[in-house]
């Protein structure tokens, strides 16, 4: 992604803690770029090193961390820990540490949002054809939605922190797709840091986290993902140092029926895809896990309640709403507006 592209309309966001930026790498250092596949999407890593001799080790490091997340939390792999949990019933299931950490964070956000975010809405996701179940081009009927809602619900999941276990009441189907990629980004970033690669940028499926800077001392500039048509909004760039950015939108997976658009972001409280006019929400946070989940939660809450939640909790977020005329307008939360150059 080019640095500061030549556009006439641009927003530039600068972290408030750039004083903590580590010294750039020494002479001869360059940006190395690697990529691969994970969780049905692609990952990429840009890291600073003096030669390509570290590439194989860094590639293996990134793939190892992401493969662990996939093995634990995939809804697509029948042998994953998540799928085994979903198939069980009426008992406590001991979870791997990463799985437990992600589920714990998801349940906390579910409680904070009154269920607008729900890591136990897998039955609804599958019913609408946005999970591993076959895709569909017509909406389900009201009876099907009611039955899926009855099987869903974060409040039916209990955790035991002492044993790292979760209670499966029977019929609960977890879906951590809106938080697991962000956790994977955090794991790769932490592993790179521990291995001595303090200057890096990690991306998984559009969710990013940056640390440090490039060899010339410039930061890792990344653009906020914009809903189509992107030309209706200014290019928004942020310098990622110790920060992550994630975006949730109504345009990634969807189908149309009888003149109505059905996006993949489902409101667990109603069982229907959101239809309040928000096209996308981007969230900036120190943890990509939180940015990932919060972007979905704010997308479900909508332009008014979502914005109010962001203000109340000091969340740095950009809300892009489609107007009746087909244009797009953007609203920044105070925490994000404070980062404007």
Short mmCIF file of N, CA, C and O in Angstrom, two decimals, residues 61-173:
data_model
loop_
_atom_site.label_atom_id
_atom_site.label_comp_id
_atom_site.label_asym_id
_atom_site.label_seq_id
_atom_site.Cartn_x
_atom_site.Cartn_y
_atom_site.Cartn_z
N UNK A 61 6.87 -18.69 11.68
CA UNK A 61 6.33 -18.12 12.92
C UNK A 61 4.89 -17.65 12.72
O UNK A 61 3.99 -17.99 13.51
N UNK A 62 4.66 -16.89 11.66
CA UNK A 62 3.32 -16.37 11.41
C UNK A 62 2.34 -17.50 11.14
O UNK A 62 1.22 -17.53 11.69
N UNK A 63 2.74 -18.46 10.31
CA UNK A 63 1.84 -19.55 9.97
C UNK A 63 1.52 -20.40 11.20
O UNK A 63 0.38 -20.85 11.38
N UNK A 64 2.50 -20.61 12.06
CA UNK A 64 2.27 -21.40 13.27
C UNK A 64 1.22 -20.75 14.18
O UNK A 64 0.30 -21.41 14.67
N UNK A 65 1.35 -19.45 14.40
CA UNK A 65 0.40 -18.77 15.28
C UNK A 65 -1.00 -18.80 14.69
O UNK A 65 -1.99 -19.03 15.39
N UNK A 66 -1.11 -18.56 13.38
CA UNK A 66 -2.43 -18.51 12.74
C UNK A 66 -3.04 -19.90 12.60
O UNK A 66 -4.26 -20.06 12.74
N UNK A 67 -2.21 -20.91 12.36
CA UNK A 67 -2.73 -22.27 12.29
C UNK A 67 -3.32 -22.70 13.63
O UNK A 67 -4.31 -23.44 13.68
N UNK A 68 -2.72 -22.23 14.72
CA UNK A 68 -3.24 -22.58 16.05
C UNK A 68 -4.62 -21.97 16.26
O UNK A 68 -5.54 -22.64 16.76
N UNK A 69 -4.79 -20.73 15.85
CA UNK A 69 -6.11 -20.10 15.95
C UNK A 69 -7.12 -20.84 15.10
O UNK A 69 -8.25 -21.13 15.54
N UNK A 70 -6.73 -21.18 13.88
CA UNK A 70 -7.64 -21.88 12.97
C UNK A 70 -8.03 -23.24 13.52
O UNK A 70 -9.20 -23.64 13.47
N UNK A 71 -7.07 -23.98 14.07
CA UNK A 71 -7.34 -25.30 14.60
C UNK A 71 -8.27 -25.25 15.81
O UNK A 71 -9.07 -26.17 16.04
N UNK A 72 -8.22 -24.16 16.54
CA UNK A 72 -9.05 -24.04 17.74
C UNK A 72 -10.42 -23.45 17.44
O UNK A 72 -11.43 -23.87 18.01
N UNK A 73 -10.50 -22.45 16.54
CA UNK A 73 -11.72 -21.64 16.44
C UNK A 73 -12.40 -21.63 15.09
O UNK A 73 -13.33 -20.85 14.86
N UNK A 74 -11.98 -22.48 14.17
CA UNK A 74 -12.61 -22.52 12.85
C UNK A 74 -14.02 -23.09 12.92
O UNK A 74 -14.26 -24.11 13.58
N UNK A 75 -14.95 -22.44 12.23
CA UNK A 75 -16.29 -23.01 12.07
C UNK A 75 -16.36 -23.90 10.83
O UNK A 75 -17.37 -24.57 10.60
N UNK A 76 -15.30 -23.90 10.03
CA UNK A 76 -15.28 -24.61 8.76
C UNK A 76 -14.62 -25.97 8.85
O UNK A 76 -14.84 -26.83 8.00
N UNK A 77 -13.78 -26.17 9.87
CA UNK A 77 -13.06 -27.43 10.02
C UNK A 77 -13.75 -28.29 11.07
O UNK A 77 -13.79 -27.92 12.26
N UNK A 78 -14.24 -29.43 10.65
CA UNK A 78 -15.03 -30.27 11.55
C UNK A 78 -14.24 -30.70 12.79
O UNK A 78 -14.82 -30.95 13.85
N UNK A 79 -12.93 -30.78 12.67
CA UNK A 79 -12.13 -31.23 13.80
C UNK A 79 -11.66 -30.13 14.72
O UNK A 79 -10.91 -30.40 15.67
N UNK A 80 -12.08 -28.88 14.49
CA UNK A 80 -11.62 -27.78 15.35
C UNK A 80 -12.21 -27.92 16.75
O UNK A 80 -13.25 -28.56 16.96
N UNK A 81 -11.56 -27.29 17.71
CA UNK A 81 -12.07 -27.31 19.09
C UNK A 81 -13.44 -26.65 19.16
O UNK A 81 -14.30 -27.09 19.93
N UNK A 82 -13.66 -25.60 18.37
CA UNK A 82 -14.96 -24.94 18.37
C UNK A 82 -16.04 -25.86 17.84
O UNK A 82 -17.14 -25.94 18.43
N UNK A 83 -15.77 -26.58 16.76
CA UNK A 83 -16.78 -27.48 16.21
C UNK A 83 -17.08 -28.62 17.18
O UNK A 83 -18.24 -29.07 17.29
N UNK A 84 -16.07 -29.08 17.89
CA UNK A 84 -16.31 -30.13 18.89
C UNK A 84 -17.17 -29.59 20.03
O UNK A 84 -18.05 -30.29 20.54
N UNK A 85 -16.92 -28.34 20.42
CA UNK A 85 -17.76 -27.73 21.45
C UNK A 85 -19.20 -27.63 20.98
O UNK A 85 -20.14 -27.94 21.71
N UNK A 86 -19.39 -27.17 19.74
CA UNK A 86 -20.74 -27.01 19.21
C UNK A 86 -21.49 -28.33 19.13
O UNK A 86 -22.72 -28.37 19.24
N UNK A 87 -20.78 -29.43 18.93
CA UNK A 87 -21.42 -30.74 18.78
C UNK A 87 -21.74 -31.37 20.13
O UNK A 87 -22.52 -32.33 20.19
N UNK A 88 -21.14 -30.86 21.20
CA UNK A 88 -21.37 -31.43 22.53
C UNK A 88 -22.67 -30.88 23.12
O UNK A 88 -23.31 -30.01 22.54
N UNK A 89 -23.01 -31.37 24.29
CA UNK A 89 -24.23 -30.85 24.93
C UNK A 89 -24.34 -31.27 26.38
O UNK A 89 -24.01 -32.40 26.74
N UNK A 90 -24.79 -30.33 27.21
CA UNK A 90 -25.07 -30.63 28.60
C UNK A 90 -23.84 -30.94 29.43
O UNK A 90 -23.94 -31.72 30.39
N UNK A 91 -22.71 -30.33 29.13
CA UNK A 91 -21.52 -30.60 29.94
C UNK A 91 -20.52 -29.44 29.83
O UNK A 91 -20.67 -28.55 29.01
N UNK A 92 -19.53 -29.50 30.71
CA UNK A 92 -18.45 -28.54 30.68
C UNK A 92 -17.38 -29.01 29.71
O UNK A 92 -17.04 -30.20 29.68
N UNK A 93 -16.85 -28.09 28.93
CA UNK A 93 -15.79 -28.40 27.97
C UNK A 93 -14.56 -27.56 28.32
O UNK A 93 -14.63 -26.34 28.38
N UNK A 94 -13.46 -28.24 28.56
CA UNK A 94 -12.20 -27.52 28.80
C UNK A 94 -11.70 -27.00 27.45
O UNK A 94 -11.62 -27.75 26.48
N UNK A 95 -11.34 -25.72 27.40
CA UNK A 95 -10.95 -25.09 26.14
C UNK A 95 -9.46 -24.78 26.13
O UNK A 95 -8.88 -24.45 27.17
N UNK A 96 -8.83 -24.84 24.96
CA UNK A 96 -7.45 -24.35 24.85
C UNK A 96 -7.39 -22.88 25.25
O UNK A 96 -8.38 -22.14 25.16
N UNK A 97 -6.21 -22.45 25.68
CA UNK A 97 -6.08 -21.11 26.24
C UNK A 97 -6.53 -20.01 25.29
O UNK A 97 -7.24 -19.08 25.69
N UNK A 98 -6.11 -20.07 24.02
CA UNK A 98 -6.50 -19.01 23.08
C UNK A 98 -8.01 -18.99 22.86
O UNK A 98 -8.63 -17.92 22.82
N UNK A 99 -8.60 -20.15 22.72
CA UNK A 99 -10.05 -20.28 22.54
C UNK A 99 -10.77 -19.65 23.74
O UNK A 99 -11.70 -18.85 23.59
N UNK A 100 -10.32 -20.00 24.94
CA UNK A 100 -10.96 -19.46 26.14
C UNK A 100 -10.81 -17.94 26.20
O UNK A 100 -11.78 -17.22 26.50
N UNK A 101 -9.62 -17.43 25.90
CA UNK A 101 -9.38 -15.98 25.93
C UNK A 101 -10.30 -15.23 24.98
O UNK A 101 -10.90 -14.21 25.33
N UNK A 102 -10.43 -15.75 23.76
CA UNK A 102 -11.27 -15.10 22.76
C UNK A 102 -12.74 -15.18 23.15
O UNK A 102 -13.48 -14.18 23.04
N UNK A 103 -13.19 -16.34 23.61
CA UNK A 103 -14.60 -16.47 24.02
C UNK A 103 -14.91 -15.58 25.21
O UNK A 103 -15.96 -14.95 25.27
N UNK A 104 -13.99 -15.50 26.15
CA UNK A 104 -14.19 -14.64 27.31
C UNK A 104 -14.34 -13.18 26.90
O UNK A 104 -15.23 -12.47 27.39
N UNK A 105 -13.51 -12.73 25.97
CA UNK A 105 -13.61 -11.35 25.48
C UNK A 105 -14.92 -11.15 24.73
O UNK A 105 -15.57 -10.10 24.86
N UNK A 106 -15.34 -12.12 23.94
CA UNK A 106 -16.60 -12.01 23.20
C UNK A 106 -17.80 -11.94 24.11
O UNK A 106 -18.73 -11.16 23.87
N UNK A 107 -17.80 -12.75 25.16
CA UNK A 107 -18.93 -12.74 26.10
C UNK A 107 -18.98 -11.43 26.89
O UNK A 107 -20.07 -10.92 27.19
N UNK A 108 -17.82 -10.88 27.21
CA UNK A 108 -17.79 -9.59 27.91
C UNK A 108 -18.38 -8.49 27.04
O UNK A 108 -19.15 -7.64 27.52
N UNK A 109 -18.05 -8.51 25.75
CA UNK A 109 -18.61 -7.51 24.85
C UNK A 109 -20.10 -7.74 24.63
O UNK A 109 -20.88 -6.78 24.50
N UNK A 110 -20.52 -8.99 24.61
CA UNK A 110 -21.95 -9.30 24.50
C UNK A 110 -22.72 -8.70 25.67
O UNK A 110 -23.79 -8.10 25.49
N UNK A 111 -22.19 -8.86 26.87
CA UNK A 111 -22.86 -8.30 28.05
C UNK A 111 -22.89 -6.78 27.99
O UNK A 111 -23.90 -6.15 28.32
N UNK A 112 -21.79 -6.17 27.54
CA UNK A 112 -21.71 -4.70 27.49
C UNK A 112 -22.65 -4.11 26.46
O UNK A 112 -23.12 -2.98 26.63
N UNK A 113 -22.94 -4.86 25.39
CA UNK A 113 -23.79 -4.35 24.31
C UNK A 113 -25.21 -4.88 24.37
O UNK A 113 -25.99 -4.65 23.44
N UNK A 114 -25.56 -5.57 25.44
CA UNK A 114 -26.91 -6.11 25.54
C UNK A 114 -27.23 -7.15 24.48
O UNK A 114 -28.38 -7.29 24.08
N UNK A 115 -26.19 -7.86 24.02
CA UNK A 115 -26.40 -8.91 23.04
C UNK A 115 -26.32 -8.46 21.59
O UNK A 115 -26.54 -9.27 20.69
N UNK A 116 -26.00 -7.19 21.35
CA UNK A 116 -25.81 -6.75 19.96
C UNK A 116 -24.62 -7.49 19.35
O UNK A 116 -24.59 -7.76 18.14
N UNK A 117 -23.63 -7.78 20.19
CA UNK A 117 -22.55 -8.67 19.78
C UNK A 117 -22.78 -10.01 20.49
O UNK A 117 -23.01 -10.03 21.70
N UNK A 118 -22.74 -11.10 19.74
CA UNK A 118 -23.03 -12.40 20.35
C UNK A 118 -22.15 -13.48 19.72
O UNK A 118 -22.34 -13.86 18.57
N UNK A 119 -21.16 -13.99 20.48
CA UNK A 119 -20.31 -15.05 19.94
C UNK A 119 -21.01 -16.40 19.86
O UNK A 119 -20.44 -17.36 19.37
N UNK A 120 -22.26 -16.46 20.33
CA UNK A 120 -23.03 -17.71 20.29
C UNK A 120 -24.18 -17.62 19.29
O UNK A 120 -25.25 -18.20 19.51
N UNK A 121 -23.97 -16.92 18.19
CA UNK A 121 -25.04 -16.76 17.19
C UNK A 121 -24.76 -17.61 15.95
O UNK A 121 -25.23 -17.30 14.86
N UNK A 122 -24.01 -18.70 16.12
CA UNK A 122 -23.66 -19.53 14.98
C UNK A 122 -24.86 -20.10 14.24
O UNK A 122 -24.83 -20.25 13.01
N UNK A 123 -25.93 -20.42 14.97
CA UNK A 123 -27.12 -20.97 14.31
C UNK A 123 -27.73 -19.96 13.35
O UNK A 123 -28.18 -20.31 12.25
N UNK A 124 -27.73 -18.69 13.74
CA UNK A 124 -28.26 -17.65 12.86
C UNK A 124 -27.36 -17.42 11.66
O UNK A 124 -27.83 -17.25 10.53
N UNK A 125 -26.05 -17.40 11.89
CA UNK A 125 -25.10 -17.20 10.79
C UNK A 125 -25.27 -18.30 9.74
O UNK A 125 -25.32 -18.04 8.54
N UNK A 126 -25.38 -19.54 10.21
CA UNK A 126 -25.56 -20.66 9.28
C UNK A 126 -26.90 -20.59 8.57
O UNK A 126 -27.00 -20.87 7.37
N UNK A 127 -27.94 -20.24 9.30
CA UNK A 127 -29.27 -20.16 8.71
C UNK A 127 -29.30 -19.18 7.53
O UNK A 127 -29.94 -19.46 6.50
N UNK A 128 -28.61 -18.07 7.67
CA UNK A 128 -28.60 -17.06 6.61
C UNK A 128 -27.59 -17.37 5.51
O UNK A 128 -27.46 -16.61 4.55
N UNK A 129 -26.86 -18.47 5.64
CA UNK A 129 -25.92 -18.87 4.60
C UNK A 129 -24.61 -18.14 4.62
O UNK A 129 -23.90 -18.11 3.60
N UNK A 130 -24.24 -17.54 5.77
CA UNK A 130 -23.00 -16.79 5.86
C UNK A 130 -21.91 -17.55 6.63
O UNK A 130 -20.85 -16.99 6.91
N UNK A 131 -22.19 -18.80 6.98
CA UNK A 131 -21.20 -19.64 7.64
C UNK A 131 -20.83 -20.80 6.74
O UNK A 131 -20.91 -20.71 5.51
N UNK A 132 -20.44 -21.93 7.33
CA UNK A 132 -20.07 -23.09 6.52
C UNK A 132 -21.26 -23.77 5.84
O UNK A 132 -21.06 -24.55 4.90
N UNK A 133 -22.47 -23.48 6.29
CA UNK A 133 -23.66 -24.04 5.64
C UNK A 133 -23.77 -23.49 4.22
O UNK A 133 -23.22 -22.42 3.91
N UNK A 134 -24.47 -24.19 3.32
CA UNK A 134 -24.59 -23.70 1.93
C UNK A 134 -25.14 -22.28 1.87
O UNK A 134 -26.01 -21.90 2.65
N UNK A 135 -24.62 -21.51 0.92
CA UNK A 135 -25.11 -20.15 0.74
C UNK A 135 -26.53 -20.18 0.19
O UNK A 135 -26.96 -21.16 -0.42
N UNK A 136 -27.23 -19.09 0.40
CA UNK A 136 -28.61 -19.01 -0.07
C UNK A 136 -28.84 -17.68 -0.77
O UNK A 136 -28.08 -16.72 -0.59
N UNK A 137 -29.91 -17.62 -1.56
CA UNK A 137 -30.24 -16.38 -2.26
C UNK A 137 -31.64 -15.90 -1.93
O UNK A 137 -32.16 -15.00 -2.57
N UNK A 138 -32.26 -16.52 -0.92
CA UNK A 138 -33.56 -16.07 -0.41
C UNK A 138 -33.48 -16.04 1.10
O UNK A 138 -32.79 -16.87 1.72
N UNK A 139 -34.18 -15.12 1.75
CA UNK A 139 -34.14 -15.08 3.21
C UNK A 139 -34.92 -16.23 3.82
O UNK A 139 -35.88 -16.73 3.22
N UNK A 140 -34.54 -16.69 5.01
CA UNK A 140 -35.32 -17.72 5.70
C UNK A 140 -36.66 -17.16 6.15
O UNK A 140 -36.85 -15.93 6.23
N UNK A 141 -37.58 -18.05 6.49
CA UNK A 141 -38.88 -17.55 6.96
C UNK A 141 -38.81 -17.27 8.46
O UNK A 141 -37.85 -17.63 9.15
N UNK A 142 -39.85 -16.63 8.96
CA UNK A 142 -39.86 -16.18 10.36
C UNK A 142 -39.73 -17.34 11.33
O UNK A 142 -39.07 -17.22 12.38
N UNK A 143 -40.35 -18.47 11.00
CA UNK A 143 -40.27 -19.63 11.89
C UNK A 143 -38.86 -20.15 12.01
O UNK A 143 -38.40 -20.51 13.11
N UNK A 144 -38.15 -20.20 10.89
CA UNK A 144 -36.76 -20.65 10.92
C UNK A 144 -35.90 -19.70 11.76
O UNK A 144 -35.03 -20.13 12.53
N UNK A 145 -36.14 -18.41 11.61
CA UNK A 145 -35.37 -17.43 12.38
C UNK A 145 -35.65 -17.58 13.87
O UNK A 145 -34.73 -17.55 14.70
N UNK A 146 -36.92 -17.77 14.23
CA UNK A 146 -37.27 -17.94 15.65
C UNK A 146 -36.59 -19.17 16.24
O UNK A 146 -36.10 -19.14 17.38
N UNK A 147 -36.54 -20.26 15.49
CA UNK A 147 -35.91 -21.48 16.01
C UNK A 147 -34.41 -21.29 16.16
O UNK A 147 -33.80 -21.77 17.13
N UNK A 148 -33.79 -20.59 15.20
CA UNK A 148 -32.35 -20.34 15.30
C UNK A 148 -32.04 -19.41 16.48
O UNK A 148 -31.04 -19.61 17.18
N UNK A 149 -32.90 -18.44 16.70
CA UNK A 149 -32.70 -17.53 17.85
C UNK A 149 -32.82 -18.28 19.16
O UNK A 149 -32.10 -18.01 20.12
N UNK A 150 -33.73 -19.24 19.21
CA UNK A 150 -33.92 -20.03 20.43
C UNK A 150 -32.67 -20.85 20.75
O UNK A 150 -32.37 -21.12 21.92
N UNK A 151 -31.93 -21.24 19.71
CA UNK A 151 -30.71 -22.03 19.91
C UNK A 151 -29.50 -21.14 20.17
O UNK A 151 -28.44 -21.64 20.54
N UNK A 152 -29.66 -19.85 19.94
CA UNK A 152 -28.54 -18.92 20.09
C UNK A 152 -28.56 -18.30 21.48
O UNK A 152 -29.43 -18.57 22.30
N UNK A 153 -27.60 -17.44 21.74
CA UNK A 153 -27.65 -16.66 22.96
C UNK A 153 -26.42 -16.78 23.82
O UNK A 153 -26.12 -17.84 24.35
N UNK A 154 -25.68 -15.67 23.93
CA UNK A 154 -24.48 -15.64 24.75
C UNK A 154 -24.75 -15.93 26.21
O UNK A 154 -23.89 -16.47 26.91
N UNK A 155 -25.96 -15.60 26.69
CA UNK A 155 -26.28 -15.81 28.10
C UNK A 155 -26.37 -17.29 28.46
O UNK A 155 -26.35 -17.65 29.64
N UNK A 156 -26.45 -18.16 27.45
CA UNK A 156 -26.51 -19.60 27.71
C UNK A 156 -25.12 -20.21 27.87
O UNK A 156 -25.00 -21.40 28.17
N UNK A 157 -24.09 -19.41 27.66
CA UNK A 157 -22.72 -19.90 27.80
C UNK A 157 -22.14 -19.40 29.11
O UNK A 157 -22.16 -18.20 29.39
N UNK A 158 -21.64 -20.32 29.92
CA UNK A 158 -20.99 -19.96 31.19
C UNK A 158 -19.52 -20.35 31.14
O UNK A 158 -19.16 -21.33 30.50
N UNK A 159 -18.69 -19.58 31.83
CA UNK A 159 -17.26 -19.84 31.85
C UNK A 159 -16.79 -20.13 33.27
O UNK A 159 -17.31 -19.58 34.23
N UNK A 160 -15.78 -20.98 33.36
CA UNK A 160 -15.10 -21.26 34.62
C UNK A 160 -13.63 -20.91 34.40
O UNK A 160 -12.89 -21.67 33.77
N UNK A 161 -13.23 -19.73 34.89
CA UNK A 161 -11.87 -19.26 34.65
C UNK A 161 -10.84 -20.16 35.30
O UNK A 161 -9.72 -20.30 34.79
N UNK A 162 -11.17 -20.78 36.43
CA UNK A 162 -10.20 -21.62 37.14
C UNK A 162 -9.79 -22.82 36.31
O UNK A 162 -8.63 -23.24 36.34
N UNK A 163 -10.73 -23.40 35.59
CA UNK A 163 -10.43 -24.59 34.78
C UNK A 163 -10.36 -24.29 33.30
O UNK A 163 -10.15 -25.20 32.50
N UNK A 164 -10.54 -23.02 32.92
CA UNK A 164 -10.55 -22.60 31.50
C UNK A 164 -11.58 -23.41 30.73
O UNK A 164 -11.32 -23.93 29.64
N UNK A 165 -12.77 -23.53 31.31
CA UNK A 165 -13.83 -24.36 30.73
C UNK A 165 -15.06 -23.52 30.41
O UNK A 165 -15.28 -22.45 30.99
N UNK A 166 -15.89 -24.02 29.50
CA UNK A 166 -17.15 -23.37 29.12
C UNK A 166 -18.27 -24.40 29.18
O UNK A 166 -18.08 -25.57 28.84
N UNK A 167 -19.44 -23.95 29.62
CA UNK A 167 -20.61 -24.81 29.71
C UNK A 167 -21.36 -24.81 28.39
O UNK A 167 -21.72 -23.74 27.88
N UNK A 168 -21.54 -26.00 27.82
CA UNK A 168 -22.35 -26.15 26.61
C UNK A 168 -23.71 -26.69 27.04
O UNK A 168 -23.85 -27.84 27.44
N UNK A 169 -24.71 -25.81 26.97
CA UNK A 169 -26.05 -26.18 27.45
C UNK A 169 -26.74 -27.16 26.52
O UNK A 169 -27.73 -27.77 26.89
N UNK A 170 -26.23 -27.27 25.31
CA UNK A 170 -26.87 -28.13 24.31
C UNK A 170 -27.52 -27.28 23.23
O UNK A 170 -28.43 -26.50 23.52
N UNK A 171 -27.04 -27.41 22.00
CA UNK A 171 -27.61 -26.65 20.90
C UNK A 171 -26.97 -25.30 20.67
O UNK A 171 -27.23 -24.65 19.65
N UNK A 172 -26.12 -24.84 21.60
CA UNK A 172 -25.43 -23.56 21.41
C UNK A 172 -24.34 -23.74 20.37
O UNK A 172 -23.54 -24.67 20.43
N UNK A 173 -24.30 -22.84 19.40
CA UNK A 173 -23.30 -22.91 18.34
C UNK A 173 -22.51 -21.60 18.32
O UNK A 173 -23.02 -20.56 17.93
#
